[in-house]
Short mmCIF file of C-alpha atoms in Angstrom, two decimals:
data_model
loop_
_atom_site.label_atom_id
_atom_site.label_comp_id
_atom_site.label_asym_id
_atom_site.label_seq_id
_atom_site.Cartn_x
_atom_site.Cartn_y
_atom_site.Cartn_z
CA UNK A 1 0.00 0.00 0.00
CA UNK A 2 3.16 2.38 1.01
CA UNK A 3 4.75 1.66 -2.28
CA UNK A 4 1.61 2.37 -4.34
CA UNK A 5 0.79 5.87 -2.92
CA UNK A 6 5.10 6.68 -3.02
CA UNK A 7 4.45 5.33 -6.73
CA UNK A 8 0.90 7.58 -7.28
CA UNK A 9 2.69 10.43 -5.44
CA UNK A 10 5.83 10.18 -8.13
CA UNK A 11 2.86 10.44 -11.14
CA UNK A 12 1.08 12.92 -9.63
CA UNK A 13 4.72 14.79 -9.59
CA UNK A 14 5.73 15.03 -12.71
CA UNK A 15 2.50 15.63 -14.23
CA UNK A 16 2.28 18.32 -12.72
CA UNK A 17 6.11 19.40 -13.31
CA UNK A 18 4.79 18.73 -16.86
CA UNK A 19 1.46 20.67 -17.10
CA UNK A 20 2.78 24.06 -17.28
CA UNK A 21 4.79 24.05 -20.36
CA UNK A 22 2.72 25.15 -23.36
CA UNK A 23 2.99 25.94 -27.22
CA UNK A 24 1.17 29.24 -28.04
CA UNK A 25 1.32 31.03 -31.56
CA UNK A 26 3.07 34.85 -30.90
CA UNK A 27 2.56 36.04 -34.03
CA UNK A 28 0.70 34.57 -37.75
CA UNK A 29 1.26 37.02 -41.00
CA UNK A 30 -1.26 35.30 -42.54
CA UNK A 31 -3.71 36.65 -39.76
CA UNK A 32 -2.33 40.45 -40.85
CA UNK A 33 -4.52 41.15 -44.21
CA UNK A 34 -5.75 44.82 -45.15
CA UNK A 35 -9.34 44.49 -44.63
CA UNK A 36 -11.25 48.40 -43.49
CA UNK A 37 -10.31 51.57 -44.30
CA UNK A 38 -10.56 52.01 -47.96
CA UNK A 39 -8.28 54.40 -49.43
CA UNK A 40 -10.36 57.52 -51.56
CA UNK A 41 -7.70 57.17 -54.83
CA UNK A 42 -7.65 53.30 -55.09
CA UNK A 43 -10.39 52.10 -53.65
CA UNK A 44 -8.25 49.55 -52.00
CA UNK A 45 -8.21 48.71 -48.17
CA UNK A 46 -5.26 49.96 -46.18
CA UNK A 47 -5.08 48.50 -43.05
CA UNK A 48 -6.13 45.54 -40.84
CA UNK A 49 -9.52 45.69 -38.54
CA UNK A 50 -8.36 43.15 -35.30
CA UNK A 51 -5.08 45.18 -35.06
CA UNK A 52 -6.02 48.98 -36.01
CA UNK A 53 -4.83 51.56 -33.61
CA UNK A 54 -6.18 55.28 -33.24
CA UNK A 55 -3.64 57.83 -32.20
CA UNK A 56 -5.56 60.49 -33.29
CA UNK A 57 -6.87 60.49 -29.09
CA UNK A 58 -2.98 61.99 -28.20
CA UNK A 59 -3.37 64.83 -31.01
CA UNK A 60 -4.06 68.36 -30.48
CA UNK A 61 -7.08 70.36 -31.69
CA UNK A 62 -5.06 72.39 -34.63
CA UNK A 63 -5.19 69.19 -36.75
CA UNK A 64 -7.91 68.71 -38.77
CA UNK A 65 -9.73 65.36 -39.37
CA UNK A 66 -7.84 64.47 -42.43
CA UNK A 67 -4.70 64.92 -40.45
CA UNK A 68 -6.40 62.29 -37.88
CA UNK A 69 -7.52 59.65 -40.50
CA UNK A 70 -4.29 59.37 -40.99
CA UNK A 71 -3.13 58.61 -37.16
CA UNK A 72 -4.92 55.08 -37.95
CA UNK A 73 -2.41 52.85 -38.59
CA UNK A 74 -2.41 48.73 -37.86
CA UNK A 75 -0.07 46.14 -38.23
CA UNK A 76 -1.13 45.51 -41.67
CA UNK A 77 2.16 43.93 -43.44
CA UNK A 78 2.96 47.16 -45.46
CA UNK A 79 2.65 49.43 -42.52
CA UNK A 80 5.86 47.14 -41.18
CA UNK A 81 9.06 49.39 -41.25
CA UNK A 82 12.78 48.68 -42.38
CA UNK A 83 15.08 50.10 -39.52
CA UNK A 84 18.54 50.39 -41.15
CA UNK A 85 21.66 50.51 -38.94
CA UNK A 86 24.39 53.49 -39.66
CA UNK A 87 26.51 51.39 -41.95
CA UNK A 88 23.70 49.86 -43.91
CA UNK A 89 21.66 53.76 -44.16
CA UNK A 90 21.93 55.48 -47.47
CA UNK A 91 19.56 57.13 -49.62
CA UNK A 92 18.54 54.27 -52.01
CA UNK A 93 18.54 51.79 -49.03
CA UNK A 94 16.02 53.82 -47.15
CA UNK A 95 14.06 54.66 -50.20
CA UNK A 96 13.99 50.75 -51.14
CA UNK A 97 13.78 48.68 -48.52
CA UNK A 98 10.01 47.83 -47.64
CA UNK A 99 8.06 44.94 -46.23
CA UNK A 100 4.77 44.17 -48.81
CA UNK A 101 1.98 41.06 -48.34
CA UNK A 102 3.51 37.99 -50.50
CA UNK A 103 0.78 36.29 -52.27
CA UNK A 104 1.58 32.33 -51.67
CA UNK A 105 0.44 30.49 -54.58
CA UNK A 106 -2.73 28.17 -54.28
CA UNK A 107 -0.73 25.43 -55.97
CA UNK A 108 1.99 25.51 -53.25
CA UNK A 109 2.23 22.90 -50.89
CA UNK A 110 2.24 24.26 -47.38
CA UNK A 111 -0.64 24.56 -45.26
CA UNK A 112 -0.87 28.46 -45.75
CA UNK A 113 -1.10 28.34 -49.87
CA UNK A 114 -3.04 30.72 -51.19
CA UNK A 115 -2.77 33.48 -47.89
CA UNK A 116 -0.70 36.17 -47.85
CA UNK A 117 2.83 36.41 -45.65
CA UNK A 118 5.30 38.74 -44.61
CA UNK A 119 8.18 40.00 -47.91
CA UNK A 120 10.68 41.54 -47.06
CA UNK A 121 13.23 43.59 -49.31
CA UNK A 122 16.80 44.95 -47.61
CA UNK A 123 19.24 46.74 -49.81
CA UNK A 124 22.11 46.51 -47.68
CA UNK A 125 25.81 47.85 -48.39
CA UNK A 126 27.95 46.40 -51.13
CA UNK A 127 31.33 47.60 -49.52
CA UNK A 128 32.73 45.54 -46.68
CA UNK A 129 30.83 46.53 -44.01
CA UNK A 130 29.10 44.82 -41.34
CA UNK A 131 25.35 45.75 -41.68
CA UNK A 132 22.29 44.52 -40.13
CA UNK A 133 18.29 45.83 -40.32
CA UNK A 134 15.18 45.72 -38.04
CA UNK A 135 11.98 44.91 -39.40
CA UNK A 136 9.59 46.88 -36.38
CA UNK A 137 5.82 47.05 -36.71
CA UNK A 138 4.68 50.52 -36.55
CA UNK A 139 4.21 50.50 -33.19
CA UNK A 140 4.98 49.03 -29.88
CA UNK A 141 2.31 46.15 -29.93
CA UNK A 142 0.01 47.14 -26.55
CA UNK A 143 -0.35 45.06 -24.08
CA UNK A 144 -3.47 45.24 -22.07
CA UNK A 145 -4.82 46.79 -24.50
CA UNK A 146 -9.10 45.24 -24.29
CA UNK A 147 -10.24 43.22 -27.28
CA UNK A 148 -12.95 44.68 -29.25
CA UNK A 149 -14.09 44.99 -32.99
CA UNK A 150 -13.43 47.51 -35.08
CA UNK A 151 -15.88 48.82 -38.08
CA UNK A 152 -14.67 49.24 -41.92
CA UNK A 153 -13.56 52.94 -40.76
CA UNK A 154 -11.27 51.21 -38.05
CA UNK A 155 -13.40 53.10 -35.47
CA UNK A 156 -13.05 50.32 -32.29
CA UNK A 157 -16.35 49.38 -31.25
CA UNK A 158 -17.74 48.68 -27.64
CA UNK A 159 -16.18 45.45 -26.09
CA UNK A 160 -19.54 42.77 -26.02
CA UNK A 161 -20.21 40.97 -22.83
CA UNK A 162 -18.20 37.93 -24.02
CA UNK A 163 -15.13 39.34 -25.39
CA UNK A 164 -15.18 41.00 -21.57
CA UNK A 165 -15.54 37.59 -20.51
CA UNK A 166 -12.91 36.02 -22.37
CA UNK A 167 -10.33 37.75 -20.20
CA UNK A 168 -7.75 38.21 -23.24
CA UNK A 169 -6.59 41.36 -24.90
CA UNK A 170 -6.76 42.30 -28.87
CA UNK A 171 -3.13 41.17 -29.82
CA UNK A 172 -3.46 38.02 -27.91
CA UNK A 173 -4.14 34.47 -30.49
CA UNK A 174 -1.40 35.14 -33.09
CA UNK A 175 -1.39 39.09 -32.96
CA UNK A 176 1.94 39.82 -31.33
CA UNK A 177 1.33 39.37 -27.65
CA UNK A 178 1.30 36.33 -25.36
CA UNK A 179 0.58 36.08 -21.86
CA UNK A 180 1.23 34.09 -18.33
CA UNK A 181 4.56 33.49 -20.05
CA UNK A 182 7.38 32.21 -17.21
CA UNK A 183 10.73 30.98 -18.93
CA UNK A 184 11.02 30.49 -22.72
CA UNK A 185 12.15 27.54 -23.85
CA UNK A 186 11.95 27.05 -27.51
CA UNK A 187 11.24 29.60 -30.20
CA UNK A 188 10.19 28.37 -33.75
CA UNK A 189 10.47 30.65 -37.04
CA UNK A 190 8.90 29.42 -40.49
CA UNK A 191 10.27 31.55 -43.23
CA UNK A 192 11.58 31.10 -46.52
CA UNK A 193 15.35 31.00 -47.72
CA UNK A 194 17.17 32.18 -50.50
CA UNK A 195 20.65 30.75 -49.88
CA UNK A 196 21.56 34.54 -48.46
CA UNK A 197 24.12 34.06 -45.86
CA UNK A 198 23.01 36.16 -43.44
CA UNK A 199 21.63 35.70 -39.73
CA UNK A 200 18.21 36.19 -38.61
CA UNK A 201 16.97 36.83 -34.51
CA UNK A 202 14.39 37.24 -33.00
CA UNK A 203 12.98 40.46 -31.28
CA UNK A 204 11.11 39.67 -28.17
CA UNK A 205 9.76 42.24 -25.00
CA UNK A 206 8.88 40.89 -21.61
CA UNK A 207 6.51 43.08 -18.95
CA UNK A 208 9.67 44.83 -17.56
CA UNK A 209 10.32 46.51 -20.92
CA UNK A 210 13.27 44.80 -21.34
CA UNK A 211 13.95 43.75 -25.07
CA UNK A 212 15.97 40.44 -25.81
CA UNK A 213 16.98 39.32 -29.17
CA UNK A 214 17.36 35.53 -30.03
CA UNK A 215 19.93 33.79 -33.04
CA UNK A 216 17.66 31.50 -35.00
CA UNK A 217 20.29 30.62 -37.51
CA UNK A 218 21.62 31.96 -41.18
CA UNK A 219 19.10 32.05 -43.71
CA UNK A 220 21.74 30.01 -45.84
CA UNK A 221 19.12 27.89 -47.44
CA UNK A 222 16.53 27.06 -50.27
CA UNK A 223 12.60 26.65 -49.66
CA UNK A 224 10.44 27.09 -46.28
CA UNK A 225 12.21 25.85 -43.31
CA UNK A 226 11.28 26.22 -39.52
CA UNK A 227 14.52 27.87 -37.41
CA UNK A 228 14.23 26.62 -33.79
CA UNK A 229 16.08 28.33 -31.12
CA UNK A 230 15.98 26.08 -27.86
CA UNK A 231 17.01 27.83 -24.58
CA UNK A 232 20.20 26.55 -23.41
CA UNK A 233 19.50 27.49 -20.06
CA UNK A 234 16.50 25.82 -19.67
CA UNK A 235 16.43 23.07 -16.83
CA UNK A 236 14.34 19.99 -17.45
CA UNK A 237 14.97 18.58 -14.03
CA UNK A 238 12.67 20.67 -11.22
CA UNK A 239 15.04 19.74 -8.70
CA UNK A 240 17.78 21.67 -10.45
CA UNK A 241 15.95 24.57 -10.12
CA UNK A 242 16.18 27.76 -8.91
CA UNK A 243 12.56 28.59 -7.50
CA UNK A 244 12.00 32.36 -7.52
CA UNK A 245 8.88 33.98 -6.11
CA UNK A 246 7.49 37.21 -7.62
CA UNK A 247 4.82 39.14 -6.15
CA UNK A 248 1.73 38.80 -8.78
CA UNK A 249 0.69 42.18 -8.54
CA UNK A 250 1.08 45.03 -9.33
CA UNK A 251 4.05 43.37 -11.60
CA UNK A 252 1.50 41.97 -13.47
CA UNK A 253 0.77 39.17 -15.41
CA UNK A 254 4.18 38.10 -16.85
CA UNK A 255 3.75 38.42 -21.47
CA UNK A 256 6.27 38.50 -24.11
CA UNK A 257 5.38 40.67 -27.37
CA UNK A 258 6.34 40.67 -30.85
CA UNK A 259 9.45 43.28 -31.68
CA UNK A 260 10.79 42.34 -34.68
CA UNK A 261 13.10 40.30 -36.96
CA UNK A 262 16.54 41.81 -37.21
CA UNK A 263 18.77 40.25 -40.09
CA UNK A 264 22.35 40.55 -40.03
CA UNK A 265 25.11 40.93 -42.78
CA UNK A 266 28.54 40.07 -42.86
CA UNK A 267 30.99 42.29 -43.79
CA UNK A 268 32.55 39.47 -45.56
CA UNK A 269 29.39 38.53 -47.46
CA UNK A 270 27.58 39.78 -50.68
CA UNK A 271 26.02 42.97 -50.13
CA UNK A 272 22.82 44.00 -52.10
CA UNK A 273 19.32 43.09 -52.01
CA UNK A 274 18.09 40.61 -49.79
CA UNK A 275 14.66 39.03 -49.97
CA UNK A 276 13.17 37.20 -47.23
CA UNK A 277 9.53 35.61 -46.37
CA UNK A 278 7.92 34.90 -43.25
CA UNK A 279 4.68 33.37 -42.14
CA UNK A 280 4.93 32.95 -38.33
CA UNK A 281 6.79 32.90 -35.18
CA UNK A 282 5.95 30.42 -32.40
CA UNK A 283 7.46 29.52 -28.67
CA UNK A 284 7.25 27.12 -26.29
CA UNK A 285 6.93 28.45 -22.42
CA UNK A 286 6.65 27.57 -19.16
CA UNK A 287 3.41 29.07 -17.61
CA UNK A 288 4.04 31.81 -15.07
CA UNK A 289 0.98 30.69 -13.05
CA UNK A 290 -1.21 27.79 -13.17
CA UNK A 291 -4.19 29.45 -13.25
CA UNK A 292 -4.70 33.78 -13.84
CA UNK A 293 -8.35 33.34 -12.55
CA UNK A 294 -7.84 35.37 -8.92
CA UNK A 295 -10.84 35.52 -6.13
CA UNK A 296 -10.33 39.31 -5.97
CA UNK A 297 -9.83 41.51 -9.15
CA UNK A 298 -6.71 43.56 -8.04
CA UNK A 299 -6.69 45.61 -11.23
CA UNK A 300 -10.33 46.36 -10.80
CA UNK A 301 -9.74 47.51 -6.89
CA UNK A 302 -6.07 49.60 -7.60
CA UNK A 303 -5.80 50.23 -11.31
CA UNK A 304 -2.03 50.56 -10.91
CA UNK A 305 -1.28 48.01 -14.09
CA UNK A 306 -3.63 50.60 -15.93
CA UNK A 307 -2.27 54.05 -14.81
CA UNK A 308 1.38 52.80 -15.75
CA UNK A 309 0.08 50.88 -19.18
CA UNK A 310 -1.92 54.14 -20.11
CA UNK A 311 1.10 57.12 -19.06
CA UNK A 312 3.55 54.08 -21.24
CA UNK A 313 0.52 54.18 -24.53
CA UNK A 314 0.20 57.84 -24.40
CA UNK A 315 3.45 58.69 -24.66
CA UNK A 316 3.29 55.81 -28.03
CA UNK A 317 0.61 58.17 -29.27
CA UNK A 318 1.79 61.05 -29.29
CA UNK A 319 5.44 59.91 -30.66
CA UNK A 320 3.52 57.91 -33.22
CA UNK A 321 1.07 60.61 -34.65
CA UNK A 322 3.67 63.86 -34.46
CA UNK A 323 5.63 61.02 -37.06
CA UNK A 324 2.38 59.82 -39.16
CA UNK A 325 1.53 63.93 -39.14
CA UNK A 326 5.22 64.91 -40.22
CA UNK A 327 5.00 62.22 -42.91
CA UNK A 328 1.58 63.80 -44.64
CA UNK A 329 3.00 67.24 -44.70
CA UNK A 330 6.08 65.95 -46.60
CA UNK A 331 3.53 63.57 -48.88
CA UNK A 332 2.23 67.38 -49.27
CA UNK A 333 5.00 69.35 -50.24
CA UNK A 334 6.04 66.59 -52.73
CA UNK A 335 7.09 67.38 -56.39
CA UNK A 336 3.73 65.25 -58.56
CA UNK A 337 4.91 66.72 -61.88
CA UNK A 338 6.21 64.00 -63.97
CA UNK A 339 7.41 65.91 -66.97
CA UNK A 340 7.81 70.26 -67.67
CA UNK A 341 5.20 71.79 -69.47
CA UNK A 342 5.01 72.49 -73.14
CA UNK A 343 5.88 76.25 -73.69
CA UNK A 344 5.79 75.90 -77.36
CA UNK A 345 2.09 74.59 -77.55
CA UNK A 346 3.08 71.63 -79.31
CA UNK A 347 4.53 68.66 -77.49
CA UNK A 348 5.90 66.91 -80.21
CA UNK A 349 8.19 70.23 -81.04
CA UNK A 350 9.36 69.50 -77.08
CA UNK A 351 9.60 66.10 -77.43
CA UNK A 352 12.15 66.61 -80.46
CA UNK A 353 13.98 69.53 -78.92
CA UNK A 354 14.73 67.08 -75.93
CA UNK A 355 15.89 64.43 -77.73
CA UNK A 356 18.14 66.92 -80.01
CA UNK A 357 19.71 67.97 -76.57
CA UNK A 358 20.63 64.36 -74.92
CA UNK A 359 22.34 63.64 -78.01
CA UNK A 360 24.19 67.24 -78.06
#
């Protein structure tokens, strides 16, 4: 009887030793497609309704509502940015490199055929210089930010009863943002190669603002491929461990969100474009806490998670829409003009006189 309840007690042990580790998606391109706000000249849409953010709330009354539409970005693949480093930053780098939606083809043979992904174009140096570039969504992905729909002017609507329920946030489920996260032990990458030699990480932020990047391996290859990284830290063997114990509140629930891909060149390596793809990034985690379902809603009672995650948003806002502001009054003051007027009435006459003087 002694040995079968030392033998029930050893099950019971590492099942639970066992039951916290979980696979969660962080982030799915796929899930990223331009679906409300139609732009006026193409008709086309222009940004994605789960993910589209209003800054307009941080801008002053001298802008006018035109101004405002435009504070609405998302993380829509082509509002991704290209952050260049010093040695890889010149004038036809930053006017080149972009990130577009990459149509997969219905015929391919991956689960995603026929969705769209993340492309990616770098031009980076062709001198011998080591070079590397970020590839940042527009903005720092919110976390506690409340999950609610948004209309096909991006205009967030109420949150219903059971989204309230649902206890998660809007960039939760493959949006950028995962939460009760404890240590990370495995990170998973599926992207395309195009036998470039270069290195690819991993941009990850914890609660504590703290920003980590992790080597998934060079890109050195042809075809989709998952890059793993596995922590080499991690301890399989509870006994090993260190136990730490972290007040829960008001440090929060512990997350890690989305920051980026950051690709690395070589100095010694061909220079030029690169083109990457990218459809997802995954990890494996130990759970922070069992269970995030508390008898007393702290947050509710002090609000201290949401008078720090609000001062931390605000300040996003107002860095963000000063930028997408500065960026329509350039788009303003832009040359349109393809070509000079005809002086002479008739444009063949120009035409002729132009040609006449490239040749001279």
């Amino acid at each position: 009887m002694k040995r079968t309840l030392t033998l029930l007690a050893s099950v019971l042990l590492l099942a639970g030793s066992l039951s916290f580790a979980d696979e969660a998606m962080l982030i799915d391109f796929t899930l990223l497609d331009q679906d409300c706000i139609q732009d006026e000249n193409t008709g086309k849409n222009t940004q994605n309704k789960r993910t589209v953010m209003d800054f307009s709330v941080a801008a002053g009354a001298t802008f006018t509502e035109d101004q405002k539409n435009l504070m609405k970005t998302s993380l829509a693949l082509p509002e991704w940015e290209i952050d260049l480093n010093s040695s890889a930053r010149n004038v036809t780098s930053i006017a080149e490199s972009k990130v577009v939606a990459a149509p997969v083809k219905d015929s391919a043979k991956v689960p995603f055929a026929g969705k769209n992904v993340m492309g990616v174009r770098v031009i980076f140096p062709t001198i011998a210089a080591n070079a590397n570039a970020k590839i940042v969504p527009p903005f720092d992905i919110p976390a506690y930010e409340p999950l609610a729909d948004a209309d096909d002017n991006g205009v967030r609507q109420e949150p219903s009863d059971e989204q309230k329920a649902s206890g998660k946030t809007l960039f939760e489920d493959g949006y950028g943002l995962v939460k009760n996260v404890g240590t990370v032990k495995s990170i998973a990458v599926t992207t395309m190669g195009m036998n470039y030699p270069h290195g690819l990480y991993v941009l990850l932020k914890d609660n504590d603002n703290i920003e980590r990047r992790y080597f998934m391996g060079y890109l050195a290859f042809d075809g989709w491929k998952t890059l793993v990284w596995n922590n080499p830290q991690y301890i399989t063997e509870i006994r090993q461990r260190e136990i730490r114990v972290y007040p829960i509140y008001p440090r929060g629930l512990p997350f890690v969100k989305f920051c980026g891909f950051q690709v690395t060149r070589d100095a010694a390596h061909i220079g030029d474009n690169y083109i990457g793809y990218f459809k997802d990034v995954k990890i494996i985690y130990d759970k922070a806490l069992l269970t995030s379902d508390r008898d007393i809603a702290d947050e509710d009672l002090w609000g201290i998670i949401t008078k720090k995650e609000t001062a931390r948003q605000y300040a996003e806002m107002q860095r963000f829409g000063n930028v997408q502001v500065n960026r329509y009054l350039e788009k303003e003051k832009m040359a349109t003009e393809e070509s000079f007027s005809d002086s002479l009435g008739d444009g063949a006459s120009a035409q002729k006189n132009q040609g006449q003087a490239a040749n001279n």
